[in-house]
Coordinates of C-alpha atoms in Angstrom, one line a residue:
X1 CA 122.3 -32.3 165.5
X2 CA 126.2 -32.6 165.4
X3 CA 128.7 -32.7 168.3
X4 CA 131.6 -31.9 170.0
X5 CA 133.2 -32.9 173.8
X6 CA 136.6 -31.3 175.1
X7 CA 138.7 -31.6 177.7
X8 CA 140.0 -28.0 179.5
X9 CA 143.1 -27.9 182.4
X10 CA 144.3 -24.9 184.7
X11 CA 145.2 -23.1 181.9
X12 CA 142.6 -23.6 179.2
X13 CA 144.4 -25.8 176.5
X14 CA 142.3 -27.4 175.7
X15 CA 141.9 -31.6 174.9
X16 CA 139.3 -33.5 171.7
X17 CA 137.4 -35.9 173.1
X18 CA 135.0 -36.6 170.6
X19 CA 133.7 -35.2 167.9
X20 CA 131.2 -35.9 164.6
X21 CA 131.6 -36.0 161.1
X22 CA 131.2 -31.9 159.6
X23 CA 131.3 -30.7 163.2
X24 CA 131.7 -26.3 162.7
X25 CA 132.7 -24.7 166.0
X26 CA 130.4 -21.2 164.9
X27 CA 127.0 -23.9 164.1
X28 CA 127.5 -24.4 167.6
X29 CA 124.4 -23.1 169.4
X30 CA 124.2 -24.8 173.1
X31 CA 127.5 -26.1 175.4
X32 CA 127.4 -27.3 178.9
X33 CA 131.1 -27.3 180.4
X34 CA 130.8 -29.1 183.8
X35 CA 133.8 -29.3 186.7
X36 CA 134.0 -28.9 190.1
X37 CA 133.8 -25.0 191.5
X38 CA 137.8 -24.5 192.4
X39 CA 138.4 -25.5 189.4
X40 CA 136.3 -22.9 187.9
X41 CA 137.1 -20.7 190.0
X42 CA 140.0 -21.2 189.6
X43 CA 140.3 -21.3 185.9
X44 CA 137.5 -18.8 184.7
X45 CA 137.2 -20.9 181.1
X46 CA 133.8 -19.2 179.7
X47 CA 136.1 -16.2 177.4
X48 CA 138.2 -19.4 176.1
X49 CA 134.5 -21.5 175.7
X50 CA 133.5 -18.3 174.2
X51 CA 136.5 -18.2 171.6
X52 CA 136.0 -21.8 170.3
X53 CA 132.1 -21.6 169.8
X54 CA 131.6 -18.2 169.5
X55 CA 127.2 -18.7 168.6
X56 CA 126.4 -20.5 171.3
X57 CA 124.3 -20.5 174.8
X58 CA 127.4 -21.5 177.1
X59 CA 126.5 -22.2 180.1
X60 CA 128.8 -23.9 183.1
X61 CA 127.8 -25.7 186.2
X62 CA 130.2 -26.7 189.4
X63 CA 129.8 -30.5 190.2
X64 CA 131.3 -33.3 192.3
X65 CA 132.7 -34.8 189.5
X66 CA 131.9 -34.6 185.9
X67 CA 131.4 -37.4 183.2
X68 CA 132.8 -37.4 180.0
X69 CA 132.5 -39.8 176.8
X70 CA 135.3 -42.3 178.2
X71 CA 134.9 -41.9 181.8
X72 CA 134.9 -40.0 185.1
X73 CA 136.7 -36.9 184.5
X74 CA 138.2 -34.9 187.8
X75 CA 140.7 -31.7 188.1
X76 CA 139.6 -31.1 183.8
X77 CA 136.9 -28.5 182.6
X78 CA 134.3 -31.3 180.5
X79 CA 133.0 -29.1 177.7
X80 CA 130.0 -30.3 175.1
X81 CA 129.4 -28.7 172.2
X82 CA 125.7 -29.3 170.5
X83 CA 124.5 -27.9 167.3
X84 CA 120.6 -28.0 166.0
X85 CA 120.7 -28.4 162.9
X86 CA 116.5 -28.3 163.5
X87 CA 116.2 -27.6 166.8
X88 CA 115.3 -23.9 168.4
X89 CA 116.5 -23.3 171.7
X90 CA 116.0 -20.3 174.1
X91 CA 118.2 -20.2 177.8
X92 CA 116.9 -17.8 180.8
X93 CA 119.3 -17.6 184.3
X94 CA 117.2 -15.8 187.5
X95 CA 119.6 -14.7 191.1
X96 CA 118.0 -16.4 193.7
X97 CA 120.4 -14.9 196.3
X98 CA 119.0 -11.4 194.8
X99 CA 115.5 -12.4 194.8
X100 CA 114.5 -15.3 196.7
X101 CA 111.0 -15.9 196.3
X102 CA 110.7 -19.1 194.1
X103 CA 107.8 -17.6 192.3
X104 CA 110.3 -14.9 190.6
X105 CA 111.4 -18.1 188.9
X106 CA 108.0 -19.2 187.6
X107 CA 107.1 -15.9 185.9
X108 CA 110.1 -15.7 184.4
X109 CA 110.1 -19.2 183.2
X110 CA 106.5 -18.2 181.3
X111 CA 107.1 -15.0 180.3
X112 CA 110.5 -15.9 178.2
X113 CA 110.5 -19.2 177.2
X114 CA 107.1 -20.8 177.2
X115 CA 105.3 -21.2 173.8
X116 CA 103.2 -23.6 172.6
X117 CA 106.4 -25.3 170.9
X118 CA 107.7 -25.7 174.0
X119 CA 109.5 -29.6 174.0
X120 CA 111.6 -29.7 176.3
X121 CA 112.9 -27.8 179.5
X122 CA 116.7 -28.6 180.7
X123 CA 117.7 -26.7 184.7
X124 CA 120.9 -26.4 186.3
X125 CA 120.5 -24.5 188.8
X126 CA 123.1 -24.1 191.9
X127 CA 122.4 -26.1 195.1
X128 CA 123.2 -24.6 198.2
X129 CA 120.2 -22.4 199.3
X130 CA 117.2 -23.9 196.9
X131 CA 115.2 -25.9 198.2
X132 CA 114.9 -28.4 195.0
X133 CA 111.4 -29.6 195.9
X134 CA 109.6 -26.0 195.9
X135 CA 112.2 -25.4 192.1
X136 CA 110.3 -28.2 190.7
X137 CA 107.2 -27.9 191.9
X138 CA 106.9 -24.0 190.8
X139 CA 108.6 -25.1 187.5
X140 CA 105.3 -27.9 187.3
X141 CA 102.7 -26.1 188.5
X142 CA 103.8 -22.9 185.1
X143 CA 104.3 -25.9 182.3
X144 CA 100.4 -27.4 183.9
X145 CA 102.9 -30.4 184.3
X146 CA 102.5 -30.7 180.3
X147 CA 106.4 -30.7 179.5
X148 CA 109.2 -32.9 180.5
X149 CA 112.0 -31.1 182.9
X150 CA 115.3 -32.8 183.3
X151 CA 118.6 -31.2 184.6
X152 CA 120.1 -31.5 188.2
X153 CA 121.7 -29.2 190.9
X154 CA 125.3 -27.9 190.7
X155 CA 127.2 -30.2 193.1
X156 CA 130.6 -29.3 194.6
X157 CA 133.0 -32.0 195.6
X158 CA 132.4 -33.3 199.1
X159 CA 132.7 -29.5 200.6
X160 CA 129.1 -28.6 200.8
X161 CA 130.4 -24.9 200.8
X162 CA 128.7 -22.7 198.0
X163 CA 128.2 -23.9 194.1
X164 CA 128.1 -22.6 191.7
X165 CA 126.4 -22.0 187.8
X166 CA 126.8 -19.8 184.9
X167 CA 125.3 -18.2 181.9
X168 CA 127.1 -17.1 179.6
X169 CA 129.0 -16.1 181.5
X170 CA 132.1 -17.2 184.1
X171 CA 129.8 -19.5 186.7
X172 CA 129.2 -17.6 190.3
X173 CA 126.5 -18.3 193.3
X174 CA 122.8 -18.0 193.1
X175 CA 122.1 -19.2 190.0
X176 CA 119.9 -20.7 188.0
X177 CA 119.4 -21.3 184.0
X178 CA 116.6 -22.8 182.1
X179 CA 117.0 -23.5 179.0
X180 CA 114.0 -24.1 176.5
X181 CA 114.3 -27.1 173.8
X182 CA 111.5 -25.8 170.8
X183 CA 109.7 -27.4 167.9
X184 CA 108.8 -31.4 166.6
X185 CA 112.7 -32.7 165.1
X186 CA 113.9 -33.5 168.4
X187 CA 112.9 -36.6 170.7
X188 CA 113.7 -37.4 173.9
X189 CA 114.2 -39.9 176.6
X190 CA 113.8 -40.6 180.2
X191 CA 115.4 -43.0 182.5
X192 CA 116.0 -43.3 185.9
X193 CA 116.9 -46.3 189.5
X194 CA 118.0 -45.9 192.2
X195 CA 119.0 -49.2 193.0
X196 CA 118.5 -49.1 196.9
X197 CA 117.3 -51.2 198.9
X198 CA 114.3 -51.2 201.4
X199 CA 114.2 -52.7 205.5
X200 CA 112.8 -52.1 208.1
X201 CA 108.6 -51.6 208.3
X202 CA 107.4 -47.7 206.3
X203 CA 106.4 -45.0 209.2
X204 CA 104.6 -42.0 209.0
X205 CA 105.9 -38.8 208.9
X206 CA 104.6 -36.7 211.5
X207 CA 106.0 -33.7 211.9
X208 CA 108.1 -32.1 209.6
X209 CA 108.1 -28.9 208.2
X210 CA 109.3 -28.9 204.6
X211 CA 112.7 -30.9 204.5
X212 CA 112.8 -30.7 207.8
X213 CA 112.3 -34.3 209.5
X214 CA 110.7 -33.9 213.4
X215 CA 109.2 -36.9 214.0
X216 CA 108.1 -40.4 212.2
X217 CA 105.2 -42.0 214.0
X218 CA 105.3 -40.6 217.7
X219 CA 109.7 -40.9 217.8
X220 CA 111.6 -38.3 217.1
X221 CA 113.4 -38.7 214.2
X222 CA 117.1 -38.6 214.5
X223 CA 116.4 -41.3 217.8
X224 CA 114.4 -44.1 215.7
X225 CA 117.3 -43.2 212.5
X226 CA 119.5 -43.6 215.3
X227 CA 118.4 -47.0 216.7
X228 CA 118.6 -48.2 212.3
X229 CA 122.9 -47.7 212.2
X230 CA 122.9 -48.5 214.6
X231 CA 126.9 -48.4 215.1
X232 CA 126.9 -46.9 212.1
X233 CA 125.4 -43.8 214.0
X234 CA 128.6 -43.1 215.3
X235 CA 129.8 -41.8 212.0
X236 CA 126.3 -39.2 211.5
X237 CA 126.4 -37.6 209.1
X238 CA 128.1 -38.2 207.0
X239 CA 127.4 -42.1 207.1
X240 CA 123.8 -41.5 206.5
X241 CA 124.4 -40.9 202.3
X242 CA 125.0 -45.5 202.9
X243 CA 121.2 -44.7 204.3
X244 CA 119.2 -43.0 202.4
X245 CA 115.8 -42.8 203.1
X246 CA 112.6 -44.1 200.9
X247 CA 110.1 -41.8 200.9
X248 CA 106.0 -42.0 199.3
X249 CA 103.5 -38.7 199.4
X250 CA 100.3 -40.6 199.0
X251 CA 99.2 -44.9 198.7
X252 CA 99.0 -44.0 195.2
X253 CA 102.5 -41.9 194.4
X254 CA 106.0 -44.1 193.5
X255 CA 108.7 -44.0 196.1
X256 CA 111.6 -41.3 195.9
X257 CA 114.6 -40.9 197.6
X258 CA 116.0 -38.8 200.2
X259 CA 119.0 -37.9 201.0
X260 CA 120.2 -36.6 204.5
X261 CA 121.7 -33.7 204.0
X262 CA 123.1 -32.3 208.2
X263 CA 121.3 -33.6 211.8
X264 CA 120.4 -31.5 214.3
X265 CA 121.4 -33.7 217.9
X266 CA 119.1 -30.9 220.1
X267 CA 115.6 -31.4 218.0
X268 CA 116.3 -34.6 216.4
X269 CA 116.2 -33.8 212.8
X270 CA 117.3 -34.8 210.2
X271 CA 117.4 -32.2 206.9
X272 CA 117.3 -33.6 203.9
X273 CA 117.9 -32.6 200.1
X274 CA 114.0 -32.7 199.2
X275 CA 111.0 -31.7 201.6
X276 CA 109.5 -35.0 203.6
X277 CA 105.7 -33.6 204.0
X278 CA 103.3 -35.0 207.0
X279 CA 101.4 -38.2 206.1
X280 CA 103.7 -38.9 204.5
X281 CA 105.4 -43.1 204.3
X282 CA 109.1 -43.3 204.6
X283 CA 111.2 -47.2 204.9
X284 CA 115.0 -46.5 205.1
X285 CA 117.3 -47.9 202.2
X286 CA 120.9 -49.4 202.3
X287 CA 123.1 -50.1 198.7
X288 CA 124.3 -52.6 197.8
X289 CA 127.3 -52.1 195.0
X290 CA 125.9 -54.2 192.5
X291 CA 122.3 -53.4 192.5
X292 CA 123.7 -49.3 192.6
X293 CA 125.7 -50.0 189.0
X294 CA 122.6 -53.0 187.9
X295 CA 120.1 -49.6 188.2
X296 CA 122.3 -47.4 185.9
X297 CA 121.8 -49.8 183.0
X298 CA 118.3 -50.0 184.3
X299 CA 117.6 -46.6 183.6
X300 CA 119.3 -46.8 180.1
X301 CA 117.7 -50.2 179.0
X302 CA 114.3 -48.3 179.8
X303 CA 114.7 -45.5 177.4
X304 CA 116.4 -48.4 174.8
X305 CA 113.0 -50.4 175.0
X306 CA 110.9 -47.1 174.4
X307 CA 112.7 -45.8 171.6
X308 CA 113.0 -46.8 167.8
X309 CA 115.9 -44.7 167.2
X310 CA 119.1 -44.4 168.5
X311 CA 119.9 -41.9 170.7
X312 CA 123.2 -39.5 169.5
X313 CA 123.5 -37.3 172.5
X314 CA 122.7 -38.3 176.7
X315 CA 123.5 -36.5 179.5
X316 CA 124.2 -38.0 183.0
X317 CA 123.3 -37.0 186.0
X318 CA 123.8 -39.1 188.8
X319 CA 124.1 -38.2 192.3
X320 CA 127.5 -37.0 195.0
X321 CA 126.4 -40.3 197.7
X322 CA 126.4 -42.5 194.8
X323 CA 129.2 -42.0 193.8
X324 CA 130.8 -41.6 197.8
X325 CA 129.5 -45.2 198.1
X326 CA 130.6 -47.0 195.2
X327 CA 133.9 -45.8 195.6
X328 CA 137.0 -47.0 193.6
X329 CA 133.6 -48.8 191.2
X330 CA 132.6 -46.0 190.1
X331 CA 133.3 -46.0 185.9
X332 CA 131.3 -49.3 185.8
X333 CA 127.6 -46.8 186.3
X334 CA 129.5 -45.0 183.4
X335 CA 129.7 -48.1 181.2
X336 CA 127.0 -50.0 181.8
X337 CA 124.9 -46.9 180.1
X338 CA 127.8 -47.1 177.3
X339 CA 127.1 -50.9 176.5
X340 CA 123.6 -49.9 176.8
X341 CA 123.8 -47.3 173.2
X342 CA 126.6 -48.1 171.6
X343 CA 129.7 -46.2 171.2
X344 CA 128.1 -43.9 168.2
X345 CA 126.0 -41.8 171.1
X346 CA 128.4 -39.2 172.9
X347 CA 128.3 -39.9 177.2
X348 CA 128.6 -36.6 179.2
X349 CA 127.0 -35.4 182.9
X350 CA 128.0 -34.9 186.5
X351 CA 127.4 -35.5 189.6
X352 CA 125.1 -33.4 191.4
X353 CA 123.7 -32.3 194.2
X354 CA 119.9 -33.3 193.1
X355 CA 118.5 -34.6 190.3
X356 CA 116.3 -33.7 188.1
X357 CA 113.5 -36.1 186.3
X358 CA 110.3 -36.9 184.4
X359 CA 109.0 -39.9 186.0
X360 CA 107.4 -43.4 185.1
X361 CA 104.0 -41.6 186.5
X362 CA 105.5 -37.4 186.6
X363 CA 105.4 -36.2 182.8
X364 CA 106.6 -33.1 184.3
X365 CA 109.8 -33.7 187.0
X366 CA 110.6 -35.8 190.0
X367 CA 113.5 -34.2 191.8
X368 CA 115.6 -37.5 193.4
X369 CA 117.9 -38.5 195.1
X370 CA 120.8 -40.8 195.1
X371 CA 119.6 -41.9 191.8
X372 CA 121.1 -42.0 188.0
X373 CA 118.5 -40.3 185.7
X374 CA 119.4 -40.5 181.9
X375 CA 118.6 -38.3 178.9
X376 CA 119.4 -39.3 175.5
X377 CA 118.4 -36.7 172.3
X378 CA 118.5 -37.7 168.8
X379 CA 117.2 -34.9 165.8
X380 CA 115.1 -36.2 163.8

């Protein structure tokens, strides 16, 4: 595996950030490019990337901030080019604005990507219209829970207006891109941690509709949430990023974090970035800056302890909520990952509206919010 990372400015002039020895641009077969939506729409970088990497599948995805090998980057596109030496990749794209039936995506994946030698899948999805839970459930169904899936939902800075993704074209709304990796040469490591602390009692969800939560126990969800937030209730919905929800679908499942996207004062409901099923158990959470940064370290350390080889590449997908909460300490959660793996490994990624990664109990994947997810790769 040979690697190169560069930054493009608004006029598409490039600056090389990282390059391995003997990297040859025509040999690159995958380019993952991340930038803010407003920047991408203005710069339209696809043609420039195609000139630089003529034989690669090029994926462009909007973000709430992009991660380069050196730091958090804003107002530039970060493009990471990968030249696999023994691994085959295939890429496909669907437009959910043309067909919102999530099963169409599943059938496309099944037809175009599912073969016996499929090792893993990367998904970069628009994050404005998709129900993330339904998306991953369909992928898990099609892969029969045997293929690890990683990636995330595109971001839009702090605007929450629209997100854009593109495969071998400039990014536009409604697109979902899925990339399959094939063969036995490529090895993956997966880690995901939140670092949030539970507080208050565990309560049962008694009324919900997919990702809209109406009642917890015999209380309206919004009333109960406001009661626990105290003075922060006046700052809703913005303050909800500081107080996500921990959810367990059943007594045996691992807790996952759900971010609140919006509230409805009339119905006293809350809308989340993923489903909150009736019967699930929920608790409020709060953040501590040191614990959030420690969680990023722990996610990386979990991978390091399981792998005997040093990874060559790490994709970091972290939540926009963490970026807001960590503020001027945000780069620390990137630095601790590099501290675990060392400077020989290339780091890249983005801040998202939802993270997709396997967990300890789910081989395939889970939709996460407010987490740092890390996927490492090395080619034997």
